[in-house]
PDB file of C-alpha atoms and ligand atoms in Angstrom:
ATOM      1  CA  UNK V   1     -15.496  -1.986  -4.603  1.00 42.00           C
ATOM      2  CA  UNK V   2     -15.651   1.681  -4.234  1.00 45.00           C
ATOM      3  CA  UNK V   3     -17.996   3.284  -1.876  1.00 49.00           C
ATOM      4  CA  UNK V   4     -20.744   5.457  -2.642  1.00 50.00           C
ATOM      5  CA  UNK V   5     -19.303   7.217   0.086  1.00 59.00           C
ATOM      6  CA  UNK V   6     -16.091   7.588  -1.358  1.00 63.00           C
ATOM      7  CA  UNK V   7     -13.288  10.562  -2.003  1.00 68.00           C
ATOM      8  CA  UNK V   8     -13.880  11.995  -5.670  1.00 72.00           C
ATOM      9  CA  UNK V   9     -11.632  11.100  -7.973  1.00 73.00           C
ATOM     10  CA  UNK V  10     -11.394  13.507 -10.949  1.00 76.00           C
ATOM     11  CA  UNK V  11      -9.985  16.138  -8.569  1.00 83.00           C
ATOM     12  CA  UNK V  12      -6.654  14.629  -9.021  1.00 90.00           C
ATOM     13  CA  UNK V  13      -4.356  16.613 -11.504  1.00 91.00           C
ATOM     14  CA  UNK V  14      -3.963  14.640 -14.342  1.00 91.00           C
ATOM     15  CA  UNK V  15       0.307  16.130 -14.462  1.00 94.00           C
ATOM     16  CA  UNK V  16       1.323  15.925 -10.818  1.00 98.00           C
ATOM     17  CA  UNK V  17       3.188  12.387 -11.304  1.00 98.00           C
ATOM     18  CA  UNK V  18       3.474  12.987 -15.027  1.00 97.00           C
ATOM     19  CA  UNK V  19       6.852  11.296 -16.106  1.00 97.00           C
ATOM     20  CA  UNK V  20       6.822   8.952 -13.510  1.00 98.00           C
ATOM     21  CA  UNK V  21       6.948   5.030 -13.751  1.00 98.00           C
ATOM     22  CA  UNK V  22       5.031   3.670 -10.651  1.00 99.00           C
ATOM     23  CA  UNK V  23       5.347   0.088  -9.081  1.00 99.00           C
ATOM     24  CA  UNK V  24       2.057  -1.724  -6.977  1.00 99.00           C
ATOM     25  CA  UNK V  25       2.244  -4.277  -5.459  1.00 99.00           C
ATOM     26  CA  UNK V  26      -1.267  -6.536  -5.072  1.00 98.00           C
ATOM     27  CA  UNK V  27      -2.377  -3.636  -7.865  1.00 98.00           C
ATOM     28  CA  UNK V  28      -5.346  -6.253  -8.491  1.00 98.00           C
ATOM     29  CA  UNK V  29      -7.565  -6.097  -5.404  1.00 98.00           C
ATOM     30  CA  UNK V  30      -8.629  -3.723  -3.276  1.00 98.00           C
ATOM     31  CA  UNK V  31      -6.429  -0.991  -1.882  1.00 98.00           C
ATOM     32  CA  UNK V  32      -3.939  -1.905  -4.262  1.00 98.00           C
ATOM     33  CA  UNK V  33      -6.433  -1.674  -7.351  1.00 98.00           C
ATOM     34  CA  UNK V  34      -7.111   2.011  -6.289  1.00 98.00           C
ATOM     35  CA  UNK V  35      -3.917   3.112  -5.993  1.00 98.00           C
ATOM     36  CA  UNK V  36      -2.492   1.879  -9.068  1.00 98.00           C
ATOM     37  CA  UNK V  37      -5.521   3.359 -10.793  1.00 98.00           C
ATOM     38  CA  UNK V  38      -4.991   7.119  -8.935  1.00 98.00           C
ATOM     39  CA  UNK V  39      -1.818   6.426  -9.740  1.00 98.00           C
ATOM     40  CA  UNK V  40      -2.238   6.842 -13.496  1.00 98.00           C
ATOM     41  CA  UNK V  41      -5.291   9.214 -13.530  1.00 98.00           C
ATOM     42  CA  UNK V  42      -2.370  11.408 -11.911  1.00 98.00           C
ATOM     43  CA  UNK V  43      -0.311  11.014 -15.383  1.00 98.00           C
ATOM     44  CA  UNK V  44       2.625   8.040 -13.790  1.00 98.00           C
ATOM     45  CA  UNK V  45       3.008   4.753 -15.625  1.00 98.00           C
ATOM     46  CA  UNK V  46       2.302   1.978 -13.861  1.00 99.00           C
ATOM     47  CA  UNK V  47       3.115  -1.651 -12.995  1.00 99.00           C
ATOM     48  CA  UNK V  48       0.244  -4.034 -11.750  1.00 99.00           C
ATOM     49  CA  UNK V  49       1.391  -6.475  -9.821  1.00 99.00           C
ATOM     50  CA  UNK V  50      -0.532  -9.378  -8.724  1.00 98.00           C
ATOM     51  CA  UNK V  51       0.142 -12.865  -7.356  1.00 98.00           C
ATOM     52  CA  UNK V  52      -2.645 -14.239  -8.680  1.00 98.00           C
ATOM     53  CA  UNK V  53      -5.630 -13.562 -11.050  1.00 97.00           C
ATOM     54  CA  UNK V  54      -4.088 -12.227 -13.982  1.00 98.00           C
ATOM     55  CA  UNK V  55      -7.522 -11.599 -15.172  1.00 98.00           C
ATOM     56  CA  UNK V  56      -8.007  -8.821 -12.981  1.00 98.00           C
ATOM     57  CA  UNK V  57      -4.966  -7.310 -12.944  1.00 98.00           C
ATOM     58  CA  UNK V  58      -5.286  -6.759 -16.422  1.00 98.00           C
ATOM     59  CA  UNK V  59      -8.841  -5.506 -16.447  1.00 98.00           C
ATOM     60  CA  UNK V  60      -6.403  -3.231 -14.143  1.00 98.00           C
ATOM     61  CA  UNK V  61      -3.956  -1.996 -16.796  1.00 98.00           C
ATOM     62  CA  UNK V  62      -6.803  -1.543 -19.375  1.00 98.00           C
ATOM     63  CA  UNK V  63      -8.386   1.173 -16.920  1.00 98.00           C
ATOM     64  CA  UNK V  64      -5.061   2.998 -16.277  1.00 98.00           C
ATOM     65  CA  UNK V  65      -4.236   3.124 -19.961  1.00 98.00           C
ATOM     66  CA  UNK V  66      -7.786   4.409 -20.408  1.00 98.00           C
ATOM     67  CA  UNK V  67      -6.076   7.857 -18.986  1.00 97.00           C
ATOM     68  CA  UNK V  68      -3.112   7.617 -22.000  1.00 98.00           C
ATOM     69  CA  UNK V  69      -0.308   6.497 -19.334  1.00 98.00           C
ATOM     70  CA  UNK V  70       1.958   3.423 -19.766  1.00 98.00           C
ATOM     71  CA  UNK V  71       0.726  -0.163 -17.624  1.00 99.00           C
ATOM     72  CA  UNK V  72       1.356  -3.420 -17.976  1.00 99.00           C
ATOM     73  CA  UNK V  73       0.865  -6.352 -15.374  1.00 99.00           C
ATOM     74  CA  UNK V  74       3.775  -7.978 -13.990  1.00 98.00           C
ATOM     75  CA  UNK V  75       3.292 -11.993 -11.685  1.00 98.00           C
ATOM     76  CA  UNK V  76       5.396 -11.817  -8.907  1.00 99.00           C
ATOM     77  CA  UNK V  77       4.985 -13.420  -5.618  1.00 99.00           C
ATOM     78  CA  UNK V  78       6.500 -10.116  -2.950  1.00 99.00           C
ATOM     79  CA  UNK V  79       8.231 -12.783  -0.649  1.00 99.00           C
ATOM     80  CA  UNK V  80       9.965 -14.729  -3.314  1.00 99.00           C
ATOM     81  CA  UNK V  81      13.925 -13.238  -3.609  1.00 99.00           C
ATOM     82  CA  UNK V  82      14.502 -14.144  -7.090  1.00 98.00           C
ATOM     83  CA  UNK V  83      10.781 -13.527  -8.563  1.00 99.00           C
ATOM     84  CA  UNK V  84      11.288  -9.580  -6.762  1.00 99.00           C
ATOM     85  CA  UNK V  85      14.539  -8.461  -8.309  1.00 99.00           C
ATOM     86  CA  UNK V  86      13.282  -9.939 -11.487  1.00 99.00           C
ATOM     87  CA  UNK V  87       9.967  -7.831 -11.182  1.00 99.00           C
ATOM     88  CA  UNK V  88      12.511  -4.290 -10.581  1.00 98.00           C
ATOM     89  CA  UNK V  89      14.523  -5.915 -13.675  1.00 98.00           C
ATOM     90  CA  UNK V  90      11.870  -6.277 -15.982  1.00 98.00           C
ATOM     91  CA  UNK V  91      10.354  -2.092 -14.622  1.00 99.00           C
ATOM     92  CA  UNK V  92      13.578  -1.078 -15.404  1.00 98.00           C
ATOM     93  CA  UNK V  93      14.407  -2.677 -18.674  1.00 98.00           C
ATOM     94  CA  UNK V  94      10.392  -2.297 -19.780  1.00 98.00           C
ATOM     95  CA  UNK V  95      10.047   1.160 -18.863  1.00 98.00           C
ATOM     96  CA  UNK V  96      13.152   2.777 -18.402  1.00 98.00           C
ATOM     97  CA  UNK V  97      13.022   3.099 -14.330  1.00 98.00           C
ATOM     98  CA  UNK V  98      11.005   2.631 -10.546  1.00 98.00           C
ATOM     99  CA  UNK V  99      10.220   6.475  -9.550  1.00 99.00           C
ATOM    100  CA  UNK V 100       7.450   5.159  -6.640  1.00 99.00           C
ATOM    101  CA  UNK V 101       7.200   2.583  -5.219  1.00 99.00           C
ATOM    102  CA  UNK V 102       3.530   1.054  -3.556  1.00 99.00           C
ATOM    103  CA  UNK V 103       4.253  -1.191  -1.016  1.00 99.00           C
ATOM    104  CA  UNK V 104       0.890  -2.676  -0.538  1.00 98.00           C
ATOM    105  CA  UNK V 105       0.475  -6.425  -1.145  1.00 98.00           C
ATOM    106  CA  UNK V 106      -0.693  -7.675   2.438  1.00 98.00           C
ATOM    107  CA  UNK V 107      -2.728 -10.760   4.041  1.00 98.00           C
ATOM    108  CA  UNK V 108      -4.080 -12.181   6.975  1.00 98.00           C
ATOM    109  CA  UNK V 109      -4.422 -15.470   8.610  1.00 98.00           C
ATOM    110  CA  UNK V 110      -6.115 -15.160  11.841  1.00 98.00           C
ATOM    111  CA  UNK V 111      -6.583 -17.368  14.411  1.00 98.00           C
ATOM    112  CA  UNK V 112      -6.518 -17.663  19.130  1.00 98.00           C
ATOM    113  CA  UNK V 113      -3.222 -17.079  19.496  1.00 98.00           C
ATOM    114  CA  UNK V 114      -2.782 -20.472  21.279  1.00 98.00           C
ATOM    115  CA  UNK V 115      -4.396 -22.250  17.403  1.00 98.00           C
ATOM    116  CA  UNK V 116      -1.765 -19.877  15.575  1.00 98.00           C
ATOM    117  CA  UNK V 117       0.333 -22.291  13.448  1.00 98.00           C
ATOM    118  CA  UNK V 118       3.339 -21.479  13.071  1.00 98.00           C
ATOM    119  CA  UNK V 119       2.946 -21.890   8.996  1.00 98.00           C
ATOM    120  CA  UNK V 120       0.386 -18.380   9.855  1.00 98.00           C
ATOM    121  CA  UNK V 121       2.772 -16.517  11.567  1.00 99.00           C
ATOM    122  CA  UNK V 122       5.292 -17.193   9.713  1.00 98.00           C
ATOM    123  CA  UNK V 123       3.031 -16.393   5.664  1.00 99.00           C
ATOM    124  CA  UNK V 124       1.670 -13.192   7.507  1.00 99.00           C
ATOM    125  CA  UNK V 125       5.215 -12.438   8.737  1.00 99.00           C
ATOM    126  CA  UNK V 126       6.695 -13.152   4.934  1.00 99.00           C
ATOM    127  CA  UNK V 127       3.865 -10.971   2.996  1.00 99.00           C
ATOM    128  CA  UNK V 128       3.576  -8.359   4.843  1.00 99.00           C
ATOM    129  CA  UNK V 129       7.387  -7.377   6.261  1.00 99.00           C
ATOM    130  CA  UNK V 130       9.726  -9.420   4.083  1.00 99.00           C
ATOM    131  CA  UNK V 131       7.894  -8.806   0.454  1.00 99.00           C
ATOM    132  CA  UNK V 132       8.227  -4.922   1.726  1.00 99.00           C
ATOM    133  CA  UNK V 133      11.708  -5.584   2.929  1.00 99.00           C
ATOM    134  CA  UNK V 134      12.692  -7.140  -0.390  1.00 99.00           C
ATOM    135  CA  UNK V 135      10.684  -4.448  -2.936  1.00 99.00           C
ATOM    136  CA  UNK V 136      11.935  -1.677  -0.973  1.00 99.00           C
ATOM    137  CA  UNK V 137      15.287  -2.612  -1.281  1.00 99.00           C
ATOM    138  CA  UNK V 138      15.428  -3.418  -5.251  1.00 99.00           C
ATOM    139  CA  UNK V 139      13.298  -0.353  -5.652  1.00 99.00           C
ATOM    140  CA  UNK V 140      16.002   1.595  -3.826  1.00 99.00           C
ATOM    141  CA  UNK V 141      19.211  -0.332  -5.766  1.00 99.00           C
ATOM    142  CA  UNK V 142      17.388   2.106  -8.950  1.00 99.00           C
ATOM    143  CA  UNK V 143      16.937   5.222  -6.947  1.00 99.00           C
ATOM    144  CA  UNK V 144      20.505   5.055  -6.193  1.00 98.00           C
ATOM    145  CA  UNK V 145      21.067   4.406  -9.464  1.00 98.00           C
ATOM    146  CA  UNK V 146      19.655   6.699 -11.155  1.00 98.00           C
ATOM    147  CA  UNK V 147      19.536   9.341  -8.611  1.00 98.00           C
ATOM    148  CA  UNK V 148      17.205  13.008  -9.037  1.00 98.00           C
ATOM    149  CA  UNK V 149      15.904  13.741 -12.374  1.00 98.00           C
ATOM    150  CA  UNK V 150      14.640  16.924 -11.130  1.00 98.00           C
ATOM    151  CA  UNK V 151      12.445  17.783 -13.996  1.00 97.00           C
ATOM    152  CA  UNK V 152      10.696  14.221 -13.019  1.00 98.00           C
ATOM    153  CA  UNK V 153      10.709  14.817  -9.208  1.00 98.00           C
ATOM    154  CA  UNK V 154      12.607  16.887  -6.525  1.00 98.00           C
ATOM    155  CA  UNK V 155      13.521  13.529  -4.458  1.00 98.00           C
ATOM    156  CA  UNK V 156      14.988  10.384  -6.343  1.00 98.00           C
ATOM    157  CA  UNK V 157      12.857   8.306  -5.251  1.00 99.00           C
ATOM    158  CA  UNK V 158       9.665   7.593  -3.150  1.00 99.00           C
ATOM    159  CA  UNK V 159       8.525   4.403  -1.407  1.00 99.00           C
ATOM    160  CA  UNK V 160       5.362   4.026   0.290  1.00 99.00           C
ATOM    161  CA  UNK V 161       4.720   1.268   2.871  1.00 99.00           C
ATOM    162  CA  UNK V 162       1.416   0.198   3.398  1.00 99.00           C
ATOM    163  CA  UNK V 163       0.733  -0.409   6.882  1.00 99.00           C
ATOM    164  CA  UNK V 164      -2.389  -0.494   9.002  1.00 98.00           C
ATOM    165  CA  UNK V 165      -3.770   1.296  12.764  1.00 98.00           C
ATOM    166  CA  UNK V 166      -2.434  -2.145  13.917  1.00 98.00           C
ATOM    167  CA  UNK V 167       0.571  -0.927  13.564  1.00 98.00           C
ATOM    168  CA  UNK V 168       0.257   0.687  16.951  1.00 98.00           C
ATOM    169  CA  UNK V 169      -3.790  -0.640  18.070  1.00 98.00           C
ATOM    170  CA  UNK V 170      -3.014  -4.180  19.284  1.00 98.00           C
ATOM    171  CA  UNK V 171      -5.961  -6.449  17.718  1.00 98.00           C
ATOM    172  CA  UNK V 172      -6.529  -9.708  19.541  1.00 98.00           C
ATOM    173  CA  UNK V 173      -6.839 -12.974  16.817  1.00 98.00           C
ATOM    174  CA  UNK V 174      -4.630 -11.916  14.710  1.00 98.00           C
ATOM    175  CA  UNK V 175      -0.836 -11.044  16.535  1.00 98.00           C
ATOM    176  CA  UNK V 176       0.594 -12.436  12.977  1.00 98.00           C
ATOM    177  CA  UNK V 177      -0.676  -9.195  11.170  1.00 98.00           C
ATOM    178  CA  UNK V 178      -0.433  -6.863  14.105  1.00 98.00           C
ATOM    179  CA  UNK V 179       2.949  -8.097  14.052  1.00 99.00           C
ATOM    180  CA  UNK V 180       4.398  -7.637  10.833  1.00 99.00           C
ATOM    181  CA  UNK V 181       2.428  -4.125  10.555  1.00 99.00           C
ATOM    182  CA  UNK V 182       4.374  -2.840  14.119  1.00 98.00           C
ATOM    183  CA  UNK V 183       7.255  -4.293  11.995  1.00 99.00           C
ATOM    184  CA  UNK V 184       6.553  -2.488   8.679  1.00 99.00           C
ATOM    185  CA  UNK V 185       6.350   0.965  11.352  1.00 98.00           C
ATOM    186  CA  UNK V 186       9.991   0.966  12.948  1.00 98.00           C
ATOM    187  CA  UNK V 187      11.240  -0.933   8.633  1.00 99.00           C
ATOM    188  CA  UNK V 188       9.891   2.575   7.020  1.00 99.00           C
ATOM    189  CA  UNK V 189      11.698   4.842   9.927  1.00 99.00           C
ATOM    190  CA  UNK V 190      14.663   3.263   9.867  1.00 99.00           C
ATOM    191  CA  UNK V 191      14.899   3.006   6.285  1.00 99.00           C
ATOM    192  CA  UNK V 192      13.788   6.936   5.959  1.00 99.00           C
ATOM    193  CA  UNK V 193      16.231   7.229   8.317  1.00 98.00           C
ATOM    194  CA  UNK V 194      18.991   5.962   5.995  1.00 99.00           C
ATOM    195  CA  UNK V 195      18.358   6.551   2.929  1.00 99.00           C
ATOM    196  CA  UNK V 196      16.910  10.630   3.264  1.00 99.00           C
ATOM    197  CA  UNK V 197      19.892  11.973   2.714  1.00 98.00           C
ATOM    198  CA  UNK V 198      20.372  10.740  -0.912  1.00 98.00           C
ATOM    199  CA  UNK V 199      16.908  12.110  -1.277  1.00 98.00           C
ATOM    200  CA  UNK V 200      14.966   8.959  -1.100  1.00 99.00           C
ATOM    201  CA  UNK V 201      11.832   9.311   0.723  1.00 99.00           C
ATOM    202  CA  UNK V 202      10.324   6.399   2.730  1.00 99.00           C
ATOM    203  CA  UNK V 203       6.673   7.100   4.723  1.00 99.00           C
ATOM    204  CA  UNK V 204       3.816   5.077   5.240  1.00 99.00           C
ATOM    205  CA  UNK V 205      -0.043   5.135   5.104  1.00 99.00           C
ATOM    206  CA  UNK V 206      -2.239   3.496   7.665  1.00 99.00           C
ATOM    207  CA  UNK V 207      -5.393   2.822   6.410  1.00 98.00           C
ATOM    208  CA  UNK V 208      -8.656   2.072   9.100  1.00 98.00           C
ATOM    209  CA  UNK V 209     -11.188   0.205   8.067  1.00 98.00           C
ATOM    210  CA  UNK V 210     -11.705  -0.260   4.621  1.00 98.00           C
ATOM    211  CA  UNK V 211     -14.016  -1.974   2.338  1.00 97.00           C
ATOM    212  CA  UNK V 212     -11.578  -4.176   0.591  1.00 95.00           C
ATOM    213  CA  UNK V 213     -12.068  -8.324   0.262  1.00 93.00           C
ATOM    214  CA  UNK V 214      -8.676  -8.383   3.039  1.00 90.00           C
ATOM    215  CA  UNK V 215     -12.111  -7.551   6.073  1.00 92.00           C
ATOM    216  CA  UNK V 216     -15.299  -9.202   4.320  1.00 92.00           C
ATOM    217  CA  UNK V 217     -16.718 -10.242   7.372  1.00 92.00           C
ATOM    218  CA  UNK V 218     -16.144  -6.878   9.450  1.00 91.00           C
ATOM    219  CA  UNK V 219     -17.907  -4.745   6.465  1.00 91.00           C
ATOM    220  CA  UNK V 220     -20.542  -7.116   4.724  1.00 92.00           C
ATOM    221  CA  UNK V 221     -23.830  -7.324   6.746  1.00 94.00           C
ATOM    222  CA  UNK V 222     -25.468  -4.207   7.984  1.00 94.00           C
ATOM    223  CA  UNK V 223     -25.298  -5.415  12.040  1.00 94.00           C
ATOM    224  CA  UNK V 224     -20.990  -6.413  11.099  1.00 94.00           C
ATOM    225  CA  UNK V 225     -20.699  -2.838   9.548  1.00 94.00           C
ATOM    226  CA  UNK V 226     -22.765  -1.233  12.664  1.00 94.00           C
ATOM    227  CA  UNK V 227     -20.027  -2.547  14.878  1.00 94.00           C
ATOM    228  CA  UNK V 228     -17.233  -1.733  12.760  1.00 95.00           C
ATOM    229  CA  UNK V 229     -18.622   2.061  12.867  1.00 96.00           C
ATOM    230  CA  UNK V 230     -18.738   1.833  16.405  1.00 95.00           C
ATOM    231  CA  UNK V 231     -14.275   2.469  16.042  1.00 96.00           C
ATOM    232  CA  UNK V 232     -14.815   5.705  13.635  1.00 97.00           C
ATOM    233  CA  UNK V 233     -15.608   8.695  14.835  1.00 97.00           C
ATOM    234  CA  UNK V 234     -15.964   9.758  10.964  1.00 98.00           C
ATOM    235  CA  UNK V 235     -19.075   7.757  11.407  1.00 96.00           C
ATOM    236  CA  UNK V 236     -18.138   5.984   7.797  1.00 96.00           C
ATOM    237  CA  UNK V 237     -16.713   2.453   6.406  1.00 97.00           C
ATOM    238  CA  UNK V 238     -13.491   3.581   4.535  1.00 97.00           C
ATOM    239  CA  UNK V 239     -13.325   3.192   0.438  1.00 97.00           C
ATOM    240  CA  UNK V 240      -9.889   1.790  -1.555  1.00 98.00           C
ATOM    241  CA  UNK V 241      -9.825   5.621  -3.601  1.00 97.00           C
ATOM    242  CA  UNK V 242      -9.581   7.317   0.365  1.00 97.00           C
ATOM    243  CA  UNK V 243      -6.122   5.497   0.471  1.00 98.00           C
ATOM    244  CA  UNK V 244      -5.031   6.029  -3.132  1.00 98.00           C
ATOM    245  CA  UNK V 245      -5.397   9.440  -2.501  1.00 97.00           C
ATOM    246  CA  UNK V 246      -2.915   9.773   0.522  1.00 98.00           C
ATOM    247  CA  UNK V 247      -0.796   7.649  -1.447  1.00 98.00           C
ATOM    248  CA  UNK V 248      -0.939  10.309  -4.466  1.00 98.00           C
ATOM    249  CA  UNK V 249      -0.201  12.673  -2.607  1.00 98.00           C
ATOM    250  CA  UNK V 250       2.599  11.276  -1.307  1.00 98.00           C
ATOM    251  CA  UNK V 251       4.452   9.988  -4.258  1.00 98.00           C
ATOM    252  CA  UNK V 252       4.202  13.668  -5.158  1.00 98.00           C
ATOM    253  CA  UNK V 253       6.211  16.662  -5.067  1.00 98.00           C
ATOM    254  CA  UNK V 254       3.892  18.047  -3.144  1.00 97.00           C
ATOM    255  CA  UNK V 255       4.651  16.376  -0.296  1.00 98.00           C
ATOM    256  CA  UNK V 256       8.731  16.606  -0.551  1.00 98.00           C
ATOM    257  CA  UNK V 257       9.628  17.679   2.933  1.00 98.00           C
ATOM    258  CA  UNK V 258       7.323  14.504   4.167  1.00 98.00           C
ATOM    259  CA  UNK V 259       9.827  12.330   5.617  1.00 99.00           C
ATOM    260  CA  UNK V 260       9.462   8.761   7.343  1.00 99.00           C
ATOM    261  CA  UNK V 261       5.947  10.214   8.283  1.00 98.00           C
ATOM    262  CA  UNK V 262       3.058   7.733   8.991  1.00 98.00           C
ATOM    263  CA  UNK V 263      -0.152   9.075   7.236  1.00 98.00           C
ATOM    264  CA  UNK V 264      -3.345   7.400   9.679  1.00 98.00           C
ATOM    265  CA  UNK V 265      -6.193   7.758   7.011  1.00 98.00           C
ATOM    266  CA  UNK V 266      -8.527   5.764   9.245  1.00 98.00           C
ATOM    267  CA  UNK V 267     -11.866   8.560  10.039  1.00 98.00           C
ATOM    268  CA  UNK V 268     -10.411   8.727  13.725  1.00 98.00           C
ATOM    269  CA  UNK V 269     -10.403   5.939  14.603  1.00 98.00           C
ATOM    270  CA  UNK V 270      -6.897   5.885  16.381  1.00 98.00           C
ATOM    271  CA  UNK V 271      -8.687   8.800  18.432  1.00 97.00           C
ATOM    272  CA  UNK V 272      -9.610   6.163  21.326  1.00 95.00           C
ATOM    273  CA  UNK V 273     -12.895   6.905  20.250  1.00 95.00           C
ATOM    274  CA  UNK V 274     -14.277   4.782  23.491  1.00 91.00           C
ATOM    275  CA  UNK V 275     -12.957   7.966  24.986  1.00 91.00           C
ATOM    276  CA  UNK V 276     -15.636   9.652  23.491  1.00 92.00           C
ATOM    277  CA  UNK V 277     -18.237   9.432  26.337  1.00 89.00           C
ATOM    278  CA  UNK V 278     -16.776   9.120  29.568  1.00 78.00           C
ATOM    279  CA  UNK V 279     -13.763   7.663  30.178  1.00 73.00           C
TER     280      UNK V 279
HETATM  281  P1  NAD A   1      -6.739  -7.635  -0.482  1.00 51.82           P
HETATM  282  O1  NAD A   1      -7.131  -8.638  -0.305  1.00 51.82           O
HETATM  283  O2  NAD A   1      -8.413  -6.583  -1.321  1.00 51.82           O
HETATM  284  O3  NAD A   1      -5.766  -6.954  -1.462  1.00 51.82           O
HETATM  285  C1  NAD A   1      -3.899  -7.830  -1.148  1.00 51.82           C
HETATM  286  C2  NAD A   1      -3.817  -7.842  -2.430  1.00 51.82           C
HETATM  287  O4  NAD A   1      -2.203  -8.285  -2.045  1.00 51.82           O
HETATM  288  C3  NAD A   1      -4.147  -8.542  -3.607  1.00 51.82           C
HETATM  289  O5  NAD A   1      -4.280  -8.430  -4.652  1.00 51.82           O
HETATM  290  C4  NAD A   1      -3.394 -10.388  -3.036  1.00 51.82           C
HETATM  291  O6  NAD A   1      -3.895 -11.260  -4.123  1.00 51.82           O
HETATM  292  C5  NAD A   1      -2.015  -9.564  -2.799  1.00 51.82           C
HETATM  293  N1  NAD A   1      -0.655 -10.486  -2.291  1.00 51.82           N
HETATM  294  C6  NAD A   1      -1.287 -11.260  -1.201  1.00 51.82           C
HETATM  295  N2  NAD A   1      -0.440 -11.511  -0.981  1.00 51.82           N
HETATM  296  C7  NAD A   1       0.751 -11.757  -1.790  1.00 51.82           C
HETATM  297  C8  NAD A   1       1.973 -11.972  -2.748  1.00 51.82           C
HETATM  298  N3  NAD A   1       2.894 -12.960  -1.343  1.00 51.82           N
HETATM  299  N4  NAD A   1       2.391 -11.183  -3.711  1.00 51.82           N
HETATM  300  C9  NAD A   1       1.629 -10.136  -3.784  1.00 51.82           C
HETATM  301  N5  NAD A   1       0.628 -10.008  -4.516  1.00 51.82           N
HETATM  302  C10 NAD A   1       0.421 -10.504  -2.919  1.00 51.82           C
HETATM  303  O7  NAD A   1      -6.721  -6.189   0.649  1.00 51.82           O
HETATM  304  P2  NAD A   1      -6.445  -4.749   1.121  1.00 51.82           P
HETATM  305  O8  NAD A   1      -7.414  -4.585   2.222  1.00 51.82           O
HETATM  306  O9  NAD A   1      -6.501  -4.132  -0.879  1.00 51.82           O
HETATM  307  O10 NAD A   1      -5.150  -4.520   1.463  1.00 51.82           O
HETATM  308  C11 NAD A   1      -3.947  -4.217   0.708  1.00 51.82           C
HETATM  309  C12 NAD A   1      -3.010  -3.553   1.849  1.00 51.82           C
HETATM  310  O11 NAD A   1      -3.744  -2.564   2.427  1.00 51.82           O
HETATM  311  C13 NAD A   1      -2.623  -5.106   2.966  1.00 51.82           C
HETATM  312  O12 NAD A   1      -0.922  -4.669   3.260  1.00 51.82           O
HETATM  313  C14 NAD A   1      -3.748  -4.571   4.028  1.00 51.82           C
HETATM  314  O13 NAD A   1      -2.866  -5.086   5.206  1.00 51.82           O
HETATM  315  C15 NAD A   1      -3.779  -2.946   3.780  1.00 51.82           C
HETATM  316  N6  NAD A   1      -4.982  -2.791   5.074  1.00 51.82           N
HETATM  317  C16 NAD A   1      -6.014  -3.100   4.495  1.00 51.82           C
HETATM  318  C17 NAD A   1      -6.837  -2.968   5.786  1.00 51.82           C
HETATM  319  C18 NAD A   1      -8.601  -2.398   4.676  1.00 51.82           C
HETATM  320  O14 NAD A   1      -9.539  -2.116   5.858  1.00 51.82           O
HETATM  321  N7  NAD A   1      -8.871  -3.288   3.841  1.00 51.82           N
HETATM  322  C19 NAD A   1      -6.606  -1.811   6.973  1.00 51.82           C
HETATM  323  C20 NAD A   1      -4.814  -1.872   6.697  1.00 51.82           C
HETATM  324  C21 NAD A   1      -4.632  -1.634   6.540  1.00 51.82           C
END
């Protein structure tokens, strides 16, 4: 799924996250997959969470293991409290702890406002917002139990919430999705404020348009791609690796003083490109 224009991967230092244990949700596809692989390349042991598609998850595990680190695929629906608790407990039992959570799992159920069913609204909020709440809560319990281990990281834990440019850009026809990401922004900032004194860093990444299955309609014909590029000053659609590299940096001690920030990785999509001429 990576595009030929995507960022190079061999620049990641293999010892950047050495000895750390990372959990990536929705890691058998798209951004989660690329992030899990990049974290493994950076030296972390990685749990690849998936809700459906075990085969893809096992492929990701195989790719990560080729870097000489440990990886395993765990099935869990992030919107189900019992399953999230069980997944985190299992990771602590089998990997020893959790140092990094990338709360990435997400989906869309699009509809014009008056056609949107309560089920469509609820599903997106359950997975995109409540799912991040549950995973962050369980990971935080483990960070607090363990505390800082200076040989591993300056922080007791790092949480990276996968948001979207739609945490600030309204998106007609996607009120459930945009509301979920707006919620992620405020959840992330509130958690960052609450947990920073405990040496837990909570941040978010807001991707722009990244080529993954979630938005295939927006890029898989030349016409659609042309339309999309009008919104992207940097003039290329993003690759999953563009986001994965931001996650590696945010998870590492290189960015230890970054707390409660949203890193927009969007080729300039949030720069009001409509104003580049005129306005
Ligand atoms: P994707 O569809 O390739 O991946 C989404 C992953 O989440 C899949 O593995 C899916 O199985 C998983 N998932 C869905 N429901 C789940 C559940 N209940 N429990 C566990 N896993 C579940 O799409 P993607 O583009 O890689 O999306 C990843 C994240 O990035 C999402 O949060 C999405 O909102 C965000 N994002 C994507 C883009 C983009 O342009 N692709 C832009 C902004 C934000």
